[in-house]
Amino acid sequence: MQAYAELLPPTAVTHAVSLSFVNAHSQNLIVAKTSLLQVFEVKSIVNDKLNRANGTSVHPIQNGAHDTTQRRLALIGEYPISGAITSLAAVKLQESRSGGQALLVAVRDAKFSLVEWNPEVYGLSTVSIHYYEGEDLRGSPWAPTPFHLSSYLTVDPSSRCAALKFGQRHLAILPFHYESDLDLDEYDAQLDGAKDVSEQKPSVDEPSLRTQTPYGASFVLQLTALDQGILDPADLAFLHEYREPTLGVLYFERSPSNSTSVERRDVTTFAAFTLDIAQRARTPLQSITGLPSDLFRLLPLPLPIGGSLLVGTNELVHVDQSGKVYAVAVNSFAREQSSLQMSDQSELGLKLEGSLTCQIPGQPKSLLLVLNTGQFIALTFIMDGRSVSSIRIQVLSEASGNPQLGGEPSCTAMINSNLLFVGSLMADSAMFECSSTSSQLTRKRSHADMVGQAANEDSSEEEEDEDDLYGDGAPVKKALPTSAVGTQGDIVFKVVDKLDNLHPLGEPVLVPRKKRKTNRDQNTDDLSVEQLQLVLPTGCGTSGGLSLLSQQLYLDEQKMTDSTNVRSVHSLQIQDNQSHGLKDICAVTQEVDGQLKTSVHEINAQGVLVELASPDFEADIPTYHMDVLANKKRLVQVTQSEVRSYDADLKVSQMLPMEDEETETELRVQHVSSSDPYILVVRNDKSVALLKADSDGELEELEQSGSLAERQWMSGSVHSWGEANSEASLFLLTENGGLHVFSVDNLDSPIYVADDLCQLPQILTHERNFRRVNNPEKLVEILVANVGSSQSSCPYLFVRNELGDVEVYQPFHDNDEALDHIEPTSLRWLRKNCAVPGYQEDESDGEDQKDDASRLRSLTNVNGHDAVFVRGASPSLFLKESSSELCAVKLADPRTRDMCKLAAKSSSLAMLIVNGSGHLNSTELPARTTYGLNGWALQRISLGNEIEAVAYDVPTSLYTVSISREIPMPDELYNHWSNENDSTLRPTVLESSLHILHPDTWQLVDTFTFPNECERISALKSLSLETSQASKERRTFTVVGTTIDRGEDLPCLGGVYLFDIVQVAPDTNFPHPETTARKLKLIAHEEFRGPVTAVAEAGSQGLLTVAQGQKVLVRGLREDLPGQLLPVAFMDVACFVSDVKNLKGTGLSLIADAVKGVQLAGFEATPYRLTSLSHSRTKLQVLTCDFLPHEKTLFIVVADGDGNIHVLEYNPDNPKSVKGERLIHRSALHTAHQPTSSLLLPCPRSVSALGNDDPADGMDVDATPQHALILPATSGALIQLTPLSESTYRRLSSLQSHLSSVLPQHCAFNPRAYRNVDSEGLGYWGSAVDVSGRGMVDLGVVGRWRELGLRGRREAWGRVGGMEEVEVAKAEIEGCLGGVFRDVL
């Protein structure tokens, strides 16, 4: 029994669409990442700030060299979908809740949903779901299964209907209600005069004609109903410029193939059909046969081009409405593969496989062609009337300032008139800004041209009548003759924003991370702790590099002072009376002789703290809060019972004691919040004091009346809503857990009241009548602060309960107003699913928690981020990137006491941190690091090369990486060039080289070039092998398996190389000579008659396992013959070995076959032999496999090519295993991701031990090594499988069943059917998989328990058990969602 969790969401963009989604005037980009839907908004950063400062409105984005606007993608929300998204499409409905467009989302198993934006909940709202699994999808026995056939959407340009192509040749039509414009076209106001109102048809908005749904009844038809010849469709789409929905279909008369390219030449047909939705009939308009057989994509083109563009691998074909065909050959193979007459531009030598085409923003007659290499090609259509006379193809090279995408494109979306988004599965997706270096020029028409135009006017009237039969009535300007069209300016693209992609290219490795020491921190005992991080090779082409992942935030600290037992710190800047500049000061509260004292220091230009002595400063008591007010003229100190004001010389100017005005009883400060010029103090008698500083810095307490003076308050926060110079607002937490907001201009009555905050609703609204519950949540602290990057920082409400749990709310207006003011009737709060779990108070740190007045602290402009620090036993930082959700990043030091922004001119990016040892250090957020992946810290190391594999050598702390490059295939391997007419498109192969990468400088310091041409690294690992059979000595070697690809006429070869990293004399000519003291030394080498696909250790004897084609070999190092490997054992396999894994400390190995499943093999040393112990029952297309031992059970995890994860068990005592010969299939789960590798983590503390009811049942839990399995997927997701005990499985499984029924599912897709392997394959997996066990626990569902309110949570936890079991279940969920991984890293 296992738990499935996605530690990292998918990052590879599969689909994208641009539309006005949030409201009618917004510019939204919706991105699909396999099973994740993200909604973005394009923000103009600089223009927004300038326009607000000048009091003007935001102007539209314009092209221009002097435009300084920074455009960024700001994430509005992300939603996990229970399905693999295959298509996105925008549709315009008559009515929508937001006033904008709606969205169609299609998934792989013949389903699609109609969703819209709901401003009342600030999220998606499902209008309807349409599913067609019940259709008869079975074809011929040799036809592909519906699971392997793509389903995609296409929408009519006028949003009259949508079509879903699914199965092999099925088409589902969904009509939408729209107002017919026939009467409007027949009526002309200038000719017919005013129209009689009584004759007008009633509006569709009237109740009598308003429809209950925006769509009509859908129906399914076979593509053969359109034409009997449509047996093998290639692509289809709705066409432009037609009155009725018109569908264009590109299909093959006979299935093409490379082997029958001569016999099946030009078998492609393009046909157009007009659909009569009401009658469910079709009318054929045109059918063009004899098109090239390599056409694969159909792109309808709007005016002024019109028609359709057909894209093939070797040519581009344009077909207009009249059936006129214009084709362009882009390489020399076009004429050899087709007999169609083409314009010859073969000198370009373009390869169009996997390319995408879209319109260039701001260029109505130009298209952008993105090749599979990421290169941009501009297509400019030269028009002659309504026909295309020629196509100008321009290669946009990097030399002219045009960046490349870096990898094969997956989708494109034109956002507005000059912004374009291009997604990719392998590289980072990017948003580009398009501009033209010169405007389009036209020459003055001659007299002959004008005479010719007048002569053609009469003859064109008849053509206009014919065009009106198919046109939409819009006037069309006649294009000038080709000679009159001026030259097009050069098109330039610029990257303005990117979305990170973690597409892994090789296996991950665990790398120790050591904190770097400096001369000033030698005495800190906690800075030499070794941690681990996950390293993945990501990116392709020139954008390749390494990605360093850590689930905790490691901060490299530098010692500031010799002070010990520091409890808190404050860093401020105050105006100096002498220099009239800013003085950098730092207040430190520390424990001295059992008493808390505060000292003030000045930070000099060298960053050294110099203590300031002042008799007026109160230093013998702890400081709860410190800030500067009155435009940094006064320093305010809040102690236990008073508020003091100082000038820059620490001379006291005011003392305001906290006491009861009636009884004169001294009051203690409970919470403090400040925002210039206000400071709010909440006292222990539940009263508040609001102080305001005037222009001279004098503090005055504002008078209170009404509810502010009458009610009792637990906590409060002062926040300037909107711009920094806007008026502040008071956010107060009542004793009963309600939220009251006051304006500082009117303290008599609150402007916003939400008394149900204590019930933790999903949507918090103003003065809503709510149903009270027994024992509401005890809330003790709130904080309103901005969180996010400097470009997209926005306010959030942080709420902490008495147990330490922190919940977060995001404000929004349900009427689409900006968040620059508080509108009580429309302001709402959305609870985010990024809470920080509470902490358990310890006796050791109990005093630390008592001397702090607040656990939440706002940090401003920390390395370009606004953050919130959570103090306590579980210290965390709330961070947010512009393109990600708010997340809580846990600090690596669990004893961190305090953190603040270092306000110093010498270091504008640093922070001050008080670590667990009580030392005050300075630190910074790691450079080149983002924090938007579910609380993970991601550091990208760009190397400018595609890294296919990486290994880490522990003794030398160096990386070895594999870098490949494309080279032309040598002539001796391909001798057919004498018969070829062109040699510009020669076949290419990959050739690899091995490099040493130094982690200090991230530079390649040594290179090994393999002796054979076309030799590519296919396996790279760092293994511990035995070097002497007599002494049993072991050493760590870098083992490389290679493949020599010699083309299709010769078999592949391979080899194994063993390298040692030895120490040599440094190269003084290198910029960093100390990093060149290591070189690669070849120890042994052996060639094989097949490709080496995997290497691993064999048994516990320090031998080497090599997978070569259909054999698995065991080799050892020879002492008598250095440089050679000793044959030890071998075993034959069925087809082809795709992966080999061994279980350390045992002789067990897993051998994965690409077609025939997995085998469990055992290696014996006496005598040496490798035998097969067991094998899987089913035929699995295995991509990767690994062991997952749990207690006394041996589980085997297998990932197949369909995105399924199977769990097998080796149990010879089970009768179903046939005495151990067969592996028992326990469970299977569909992921929609394709794992490419695996990493087994031994964990010091297993989650399974948390739920073990009886640890002493024969197993010592602490002594038993527990494990978790990490599976990186091609979509960028990071999957974790965790073994569970029986009690843990029952608790989490029961909770999953309950949450699946009560939680709203985005797009209304069924999570159970999505994870079920049988239903995902539309029934075809039922005969192939025999799941005899129980299913896995899906933590993607269980982890959403925080989306429930207080009432829903108690109902859900009631199914788990009592309070003790609830706390255990929370710990189990936290552990399965990364806690086990965090223990290792």
PDB file of C-alpha atoms in Angstrom, residues 720-857:
ATOM      1  CA  SER A 720      -1.771  51.066   3.558  1.00  0.00           C
ATOM      2  CA  TRP A 721      -4.239  49.676   1.050  1.00  0.00           C
ATOM      3  CA  GLY A 722      -3.108  50.362  -2.493  1.00  0.00           C
ATOM      4  CA  GLU A 723      -0.203  52.737  -3.081  1.00  0.00           C
ATOM      5  CA  ALA A 724       2.381  53.430  -0.413  1.00  0.00           C
ATOM      6  CA  ASN A 725       1.169  57.000   0.134  1.00  0.00           C
ATOM      7  CA  SER A 726      -2.495  56.013   0.395  1.00  0.00           C
ATOM      8  CA  GLU A 727      -4.470  56.227   3.615  1.00  0.00           C
ATOM      9  CA  ALA A 728      -4.013  53.330   6.015  1.00  0.00           C
ATOM     10  CA  SER A 729      -6.695  50.972   7.273  1.00  0.00           C
ATOM     11  CA  LEU A 730      -7.068  49.174  10.584  1.00  0.00           C
ATOM     12  CA  PHE A 731      -7.615  45.397  10.478  1.00  0.00           C
ATOM     13  CA  LEU A 732      -8.702  44.139  13.885  1.00  0.00           C
ATOM     14  CA  LEU A 733      -9.441  40.644  15.157  1.00  0.00           C
ATOM     15  CA  THR A 734     -12.276  40.411  17.654  1.00  0.00           C
ATOM     16  CA  GLU A 735     -12.249  38.174  20.680  1.00  0.00           C
ATOM     17  CA  ASN A 736     -14.771  35.888  18.950  1.00  0.00           C
ATOM     18  CA  GLY A 737     -12.635  35.567  15.822  1.00  0.00           C
ATOM     19  CA  GLY A 738     -14.272  38.173  13.596  1.00  0.00           C
ATOM     20  CA  LEU A 739     -12.573  40.597  11.225  1.00  0.00           C
ATOM     21  CA  HIS A 740     -13.367  44.313  11.476  1.00  0.00           C
ATOM     22  CA  VAL A 741     -11.809  46.915   9.210  1.00  0.00           C
ATOM     23  CA  PHE A 742     -11.711  50.605  10.138  1.00  0.00           C
ATOM     24  CA  SER A 743     -10.652  53.604   8.166  1.00  0.00           C
ATOM     25  CA  VAL A 744      -8.295  55.907  10.023  1.00  0.00           C
ATOM     26  CA  ASP A 745     -10.437  58.821   8.864  1.00  0.00           C
ATOM     27  CA  ASN A 746     -13.473  57.430  10.681  1.00  0.00           C
ATOM     28  CA  LEU A 747     -12.893  55.290  13.775  1.00  0.00           C
ATOM     29  CA  ASP A 748     -16.514  55.374  14.909  1.00  0.00           C
ATOM     30  CA  SER A 749     -17.763  52.412  12.903  1.00  0.00           C
ATOM     31  CA  PRO A 750     -16.075  49.740  10.791  1.00  0.00           C
ATOM     32  CA  ILE A 751     -16.278  49.914   7.030  1.00  0.00           C
ATOM     33  CA  TYR A 752     -15.994  46.143   6.678  1.00  0.00           C
ATOM     34  CA  VAL A 753     -17.169  43.372   9.005  1.00  0.00           C
ATOM     35  CA  ALA A 754     -16.686  39.623   8.602  1.00  0.00           C
ATOM     36  CA  ASP A 755     -17.581  37.865  11.828  1.00  0.00           C
ATOM     37  CA  ASP A 756     -17.299  34.363  10.357  1.00  0.00           C
ATOM     38  CA  LEU A 757     -13.508  34.445  10.028  1.00  0.00           C
ATOM     39  CA  CYS A 758     -13.312  32.047  12.992  1.00  0.00           C
ATOM     40  CA  GLN A 759     -15.054  29.408  10.853  1.00  0.00           C
ATOM     41  CA  LEU A 760     -12.364  29.666   8.149  1.00  0.00           C
ATOM     42  CA  PRO A 761     -14.755  29.861   5.181  1.00  0.00           C
ATOM     43  CA  GLN A 762     -13.451  29.428   1.681  1.00  0.00           C
ATOM     44  CA  ILE A 763     -14.898  32.814   0.710  1.00  0.00           C
ATOM     45  CA  LEU A 764     -14.973  35.527   3.366  1.00  0.00           C
ATOM     46  CA  THR A 765     -17.583  38.220   2.668  1.00  0.00           C
ATOM     47  CA  HIS A 766     -18.894  41.396   4.285  1.00  0.00           C
ATOM     48  CA  GLU A 767     -21.571  41.009   7.012  1.00  0.00           C
ATOM     49  CA  ARG A 768     -22.810  37.634   5.802  1.00  0.00           C
ATOM     50  CA  ASN A 769     -25.372  35.770   7.857  1.00  0.00           C
ATOM     51  CA  PHE A 770     -23.636  32.541   8.783  1.00  0.00           C
ATOM     52  CA  ARG A 771     -24.493  29.488  10.780  1.00  0.00           C
ATOM     53  CA  ARG A 772     -22.464  29.332  13.938  1.00  0.00           C
ATOM     54  CA  VAL A 773     -20.677  26.173  14.963  1.00  0.00           C
ATOM     55  CA  ASN A 774     -19.726  24.887  18.350  1.00  0.00           C
ATOM     56  CA  ASN A 775     -16.153  25.509  19.446  1.00  0.00           C
ATOM     57  CA  PRO A 776     -15.084  27.893  16.678  1.00  0.00           C
ATOM     58  CA  GLU A 777     -11.432  28.267  15.772  1.00  0.00           C
ATOM     59  CA  LYS A 778      -9.484  30.212  18.391  1.00  0.00           C
ATOM     60  CA  LEU A 779      -7.671  32.903  16.421  1.00  0.00           C
ATOM     61  CA  VAL A 780      -4.930  34.886  18.146  1.00  0.00           C
ATOM     62  CA  GLU A 781      -3.136  36.941  15.491  1.00  0.00           C
ATOM     63  CA  ILE A 782      -3.673  38.542  12.096  1.00  0.00           C
ATOM     64  CA  LEU A 783      -1.357  40.366   9.716  1.00  0.00           C
ATOM     65  CA  VAL A 784      -2.090  42.168   6.461  1.00  0.00           C
ATOM     66  CA  ALA A 785       1.044  42.501   4.348  1.00  0.00           C
ATOM     67  CA  ASN A 786       2.169  42.540   0.742  1.00  0.00           C
ATOM     68  CA  VAL A 787       3.753  39.365  -0.604  1.00  0.00           C
ATOM     69  CA  GLY A 788       5.225  38.811  -4.041  1.00  0.00           C
ATOM     70  CA  SER A 789       7.957  39.996  -6.322  1.00  0.00           C
ATOM     71  CA  SER A 790       8.578  43.683  -6.777  1.00  0.00           C
ATOM     72  CA  GLN A 791       6.615  43.499 -10.037  1.00  0.00           C
ATOM     73  CA  SER A 792       3.519  41.737  -8.716  1.00  0.00           C
ATOM     74  CA  SER A 793       3.268  42.314  -4.977  1.00  0.00           C
ATOM     75  CA  CYS A 794      -0.274  42.236  -3.579  1.00  0.00           C
ATOM     76  CA  PRO A 795      -1.812  42.187  -0.065  1.00  0.00           C
ATOM     77  CA  TYR A 796      -2.712  39.032   1.830  1.00  0.00           C
ATOM     78  CA  LEU A 797      -4.395  38.380   5.166  1.00  0.00           C
ATOM     79  CA  PHE A 798      -2.494  35.985   7.456  1.00  0.00           C
ATOM     80  CA  VAL A 799      -4.412  34.405  10.327  1.00  0.00           C
ATOM     81  CA  ARG A 800      -2.813  32.347  13.135  1.00  0.00           C
ATOM     82  CA  ASN A 801      -4.673  30.208  15.649  1.00  0.00           C
ATOM     83  CA  GLU A 802      -3.619  29.210  19.137  1.00  0.00           C
ATOM     84  CA  LEU A 803      -2.027  25.972  17.865  1.00  0.00           C
ATOM     85  CA  GLY A 804       0.209  27.863  15.471  1.00  0.00           C
ATOM     86  CA  ASP A 805      -1.574  27.012  12.187  1.00  0.00           C
ATOM     87  CA  VAL A 806      -1.371  29.905   9.743  1.00  0.00           C
ATOM     88  CA  GLU A 807      -4.114  30.388   7.135  1.00  0.00           C
ATOM     89  CA  VAL A 808      -3.859  32.850   4.262  1.00  0.00           C
ATOM     90  CA  TYR A 809      -6.585  34.862   2.538  1.00  0.00           C
ATOM     91  CA  GLN A 810      -6.292  36.764  -0.732  1.00  0.00           C
ATOM     92  CA  PRO A 811      -8.518  39.840  -1.245  1.00  0.00           C
ATOM     93  CA  PHE A 812     -10.469  40.506  -4.429  1.00  0.00           C
ATOM     94  CA  HIS A 813     -13.411  42.568  -5.652  1.00  0.00           C
ATOM     95  CA  ASP A 814     -16.287  40.658  -7.207  1.00  0.00           C
ATOM     96  CA  ASN A 815     -16.984  43.590  -9.567  1.00  0.00           C
ATOM     97  CA  ASP A 816     -13.513  43.519 -11.183  1.00  0.00           C
ATOM     98  CA  GLU A 817     -12.357  46.691  -9.444  1.00  0.00           C
ATOM     99  CA  ALA A 818      -8.679  47.144  -8.715  1.00  0.00           C
ATOM    100  CA  LEU A 819      -7.344  46.450  -5.232  1.00  0.00           C
ATOM    101  CA  ASP A 820      -6.350  50.075  -4.623  1.00  0.00           C
ATOM    102  CA  HIS A 821      -9.170  50.738  -2.171  1.00  0.00           C
ATOM    103  CA  ILE A 822     -11.632  48.902   0.040  1.00  0.00           C
ATOM    104  CA  GLU A 823     -15.149  48.620  -1.334  1.00  0.00           C
ATOM    105  CA  PRO A 824     -17.200  47.001   1.445  1.00  0.00           C
ATOM    106  CA  THR A 825     -19.972  45.704  -0.784  1.00  0.00           C
ATOM    107  CA  SER A 826     -17.656  43.988  -3.261  1.00  0.00           C
ATOM    108  CA  LEU A 827     -14.533  43.094  -1.239  1.00  0.00           C
ATOM    109  CA  ARG A 828     -14.110  39.375  -0.618  1.00  0.00           C
ATOM    110  CA  TRP A 829     -11.346  37.123   0.626  1.00  0.00           C
ATOM    111  CA  LEU A 830     -10.333  33.809  -0.919  1.00  0.00           C
ATOM    112  CA  ARG A 831      -8.585  31.288   1.316  1.00  0.00           C
ATOM    113  CA  LYS A 832      -5.418  29.895  -0.265  1.00  0.00           C
ATOM    114  CA  ASN A 833      -4.276  26.314   0.125  1.00  0.00           C
ATOM    115  CA  CYS A 834      -0.774  27.194   1.319  1.00  0.00           C
ATOM    116  CA  ALA A 835      -1.084  27.093   5.100  1.00  0.00           C
ATOM    117  CA  VAL A 836       1.787  26.492   7.496  1.00  0.00           C
ATOM    118  CA  PRO A 837       1.144  23.685  10.016  1.00  0.00           C
ATOM    119  CA  GLY A 838       1.370  24.529  13.670  1.00  0.00           C
ATOM    120  CA  TYR A 839       4.237  23.758  15.975  1.00  0.00           C
ATOM    121  CA  GLN A 840       4.557  21.974  19.304  1.00  0.00           C
ATOM    122  CA  GLU A 841       5.949  24.129  22.064  1.00  0.00           C
ATOM    123  CA  ASP A 842       9.092  22.767  23.666  1.00  0.00           C
ATOM    124  CA  GLU A 843      10.507  23.443  27.061  1.00  0.00           C
ATOM    125  CA  SER A 844      13.798  24.417  25.480  1.00  0.00           C
ATOM    126  CA  ASP A 845      12.302  27.177  23.353  1.00  0.00           C
ATOM    127  CA  GLY A 846       9.383  28.140  25.520  1.00  0.00           C
ATOM    128  CA  GLU A 847      11.109  31.308  26.641  1.00  0.00           C
ATOM    129  CA  ASP A 848      11.800  32.261  23.029  1.00  0.00           C
ATOM    130  CA  GLN A 849       8.110  32.175  22.275  1.00  0.00           C
ATOM    131  CA  LYS A 850       7.070  34.077  25.378  1.00  0.00           C
ATOM    132  CA  ASP A 851       9.240  37.120  24.735  1.00  0.00           C
ATOM    133  CA  ASP A 852       7.875  37.685  21.211  1.00  0.00           C
ATOM    134  CA  ALA A 853       4.744  39.794  20.842  1.00  0.00           C
ATOM    135  CA  SER A 854       4.046  38.403  17.379  1.00  0.00           C
ATOM    136  CA  ARG A 855       4.846  35.302  15.348  1.00  0.00           C
ATOM    137  CA  LEU A 856       4.208  36.943  11.964  1.00  0.00           C
ATOM    138  CA  ARG A 857       6.579  39.520  10.552  1.00  0.00           C
TER     139      ARG A 857
END
